[in-house]
């Protein structure tokens, strides 16, 4: 730290210089991110609520009501009449909360101490963090030939130590939706906590269904589903950080509650103590502003771009890994490994991401990638081919 105060203009100059090193979504060159430019209205609201702290909700009663309203709206989107949960920092924190709820519930009601969680090979790495922090063992369920959970392998993985099963609605690498209905039945029959990670798909699957896309059921209409992660800071267009965790029953929050003696509430179930109310307010505002209609239109546009990109890749001769279900396309050159292709694209100033399972270039068709960017990218890919 400097000894003496420094003039604002000097600080700003330094920060602007550093900020200019960041890539800008608006350039349309960030191809692998699941985040995008937040909507300006959401940013405006976020700024207004920067002073609020939902860790002490008795002091911020209005903002707490806003969080409750957002949780209700997301719950409704996911076919749940009475939702419980929180707006948190992102999919990672939401998943950790879900696994913590499952572990504590199994410990309290089933006496399981050395618990296990079953996750697919395609699960986001946040579950590894959750297992590490919560002292749980990970048991991996295999994927089938279509890169979705192999339900038979999942069945084999169940033991008397299983505290949770996890499935994904919109996998990080390929955007695929697991057979959630089948898994929900299995979890329900075996009385095992079932968490759906829809961090990516939660803000698009319901809207794509509204637009006539034939996508599988993934939400609370399935009786086995206990919790769902949904991230407003991905396709919801809320500013980072905004993740959502929705629980079917309040008891899942209750089993995580710890005493919070000096605060305006007696207990706290969230992982984070002091936490931003701005994320809830911005999410509330943007959900109202778009409405179901606005999000549906946007989801359909993203899918249009996705299908356009996939079709044209095939036309040039690239091989796509699977037909896209959501707005992700993963592909390979028939004779060049993905890392070499990624390097060539990086040299042409595209910010690409390489999927691990299977190894492939992965493009997430977020709002900042427009048709004209895709045309440029396809031209470059044609040159490389
Ligand atoms: C399916 C899924 N779950 C969880 C996460 C983690 O979300 P976050 O990075 O917001 O913590 C991601 C991030 O991409 C994801 O794709």
JSON list of C-alpha atoms in Angstrom, two decimals, residues 24 39 42 57 72 82 87-89 144-145 150 195 201 212 222 248 252 304 308-309 323 336 340 342 350 362 371:
[
{"chain": "A", "resi": 24, "resn": "UNK", "atom": "CA", "xyz": [-14.05, -7.57, -24.49]},
{"chain": "A", "resi": 39, "resn": "UNK", "atom": "CA", "xyz": [-27.74, -6.33, -19.81]},
{"chain": "A", "resi": 42, "resn": "UNK", "atom": "CA", "xyz": [-29.25, -5.18, -14.86]},
{"chain": "A", "resi": 57, "resn": "UNK", "atom": "CA", "xyz": [-31.31, -9.56, 6.21]},
{"chain": "A", "resi": 72, "resn": "UNK", "atom": "CA", "xyz": [-40.17, -17.67, -6.32]},
{"chain": "A", "resi": 82, "resn": "UNK", "atom": "CA", "xyz": [-43.21, -22.96, -3.24]},
{"chain": "A", "resi": 87, "resn": "UNK", "atom": "CA", "xyz": [-29.10, -16.13, -5.06]},
{"chain": "A", "resi": 88, "resn": "UNK", "atom": "CA", "xyz": [-25.42, -16.97, -4.57]},
{"chain": "A", "resi": 89, "resn": "UNK", "atom": "CA", "xyz": [-22.14, -16.25, -6.34]},
{"chain": "A", "resi": 144, "resn": "UNK", "atom": "CA", "xyz": [-23.11, -43.61, -22.84]},
{"chain": "A", "resi": 145, "resn": "UNK", "atom": "CA", "xyz": [-22.13, -43.26, -26.51]},
{"chain": "A", "resi": 150, "resn": "UNK", "atom": "CA", "xyz": [-25.40, -44.25, -18.59]},
{"chain": "A", "resi": 195, "resn": "UNK", "atom": "CA", "xyz": [-29.57, -32.67, -7.54]},
{"chain": "A", "resi": 201, "resn": "UNK", "atom": "CA", "xyz": [-29.47, -24.92, -19.14]},
{"chain": "A", "resi": 212, "resn": "UNK", "atom": "CA", "xyz": [-41.48, -25.50, -29.55]},
{"chain": "A", "resi": 222, "resn": "UNK", "atom": "CA", "xyz": [-40.23, -34.80, -11.55]},
{"chain": "A", "resi": 248, "resn": "UNK", "atom": "CA", "xyz": [-37.89, -28.30, -3.13]},
{"chain": "A", "resi": 252, "resn": "UNK", "atom": "CA", "xyz": [-32.85, -28.81, 3.03]},
{"chain": "A", "resi": 304, "resn": "UNK", "atom": "CA", "xyz": [-30.50, -20.32, -34.58]},
{"chain": "A", "resi": 308, "resn": "UNK", "atom": "CA", "xyz": [-26.19, -22.18, -38.41]},
{"chain": "A", "resi": 309, "resn": "UNK", "atom": "CA", "xyz": [-22.66, -22.66, -37.08]},
{"chain": "A", "resi": 323, "resn": "UNK", "atom": "CA", "xyz": [-25.99, -32.60, -32.62]},
{"chain": "A", "resi": 336, "resn": "UNK", "atom": "CA", "xyz": [-5.65, -32.26, -36.94]},
{"chain": "A", "resi": 340, "resn": "UNK", "atom": "CA", "xyz": [-3.16, -27.66, -32.80]},
{"chain": "A", "resi": 342, "resn": "UNK", "atom": "CA", "xyz": [-6.91, -24.23, -31.05]},
{"chain": "A", "resi": 350, "resn": "UNK", "atom": "CA", "xyz": [-10.05, -16.15, -31.45]},
{"chain": "A", "resi": 362, "resn": "UNK", "atom": "CA", "xyz": [-15.93, -26.03, -27.95]},
{"chain": "A", "resi": 371, "resn": "UNK", "atom": "CA", "xyz": [-23.93, -13.97, -37.01]}
]
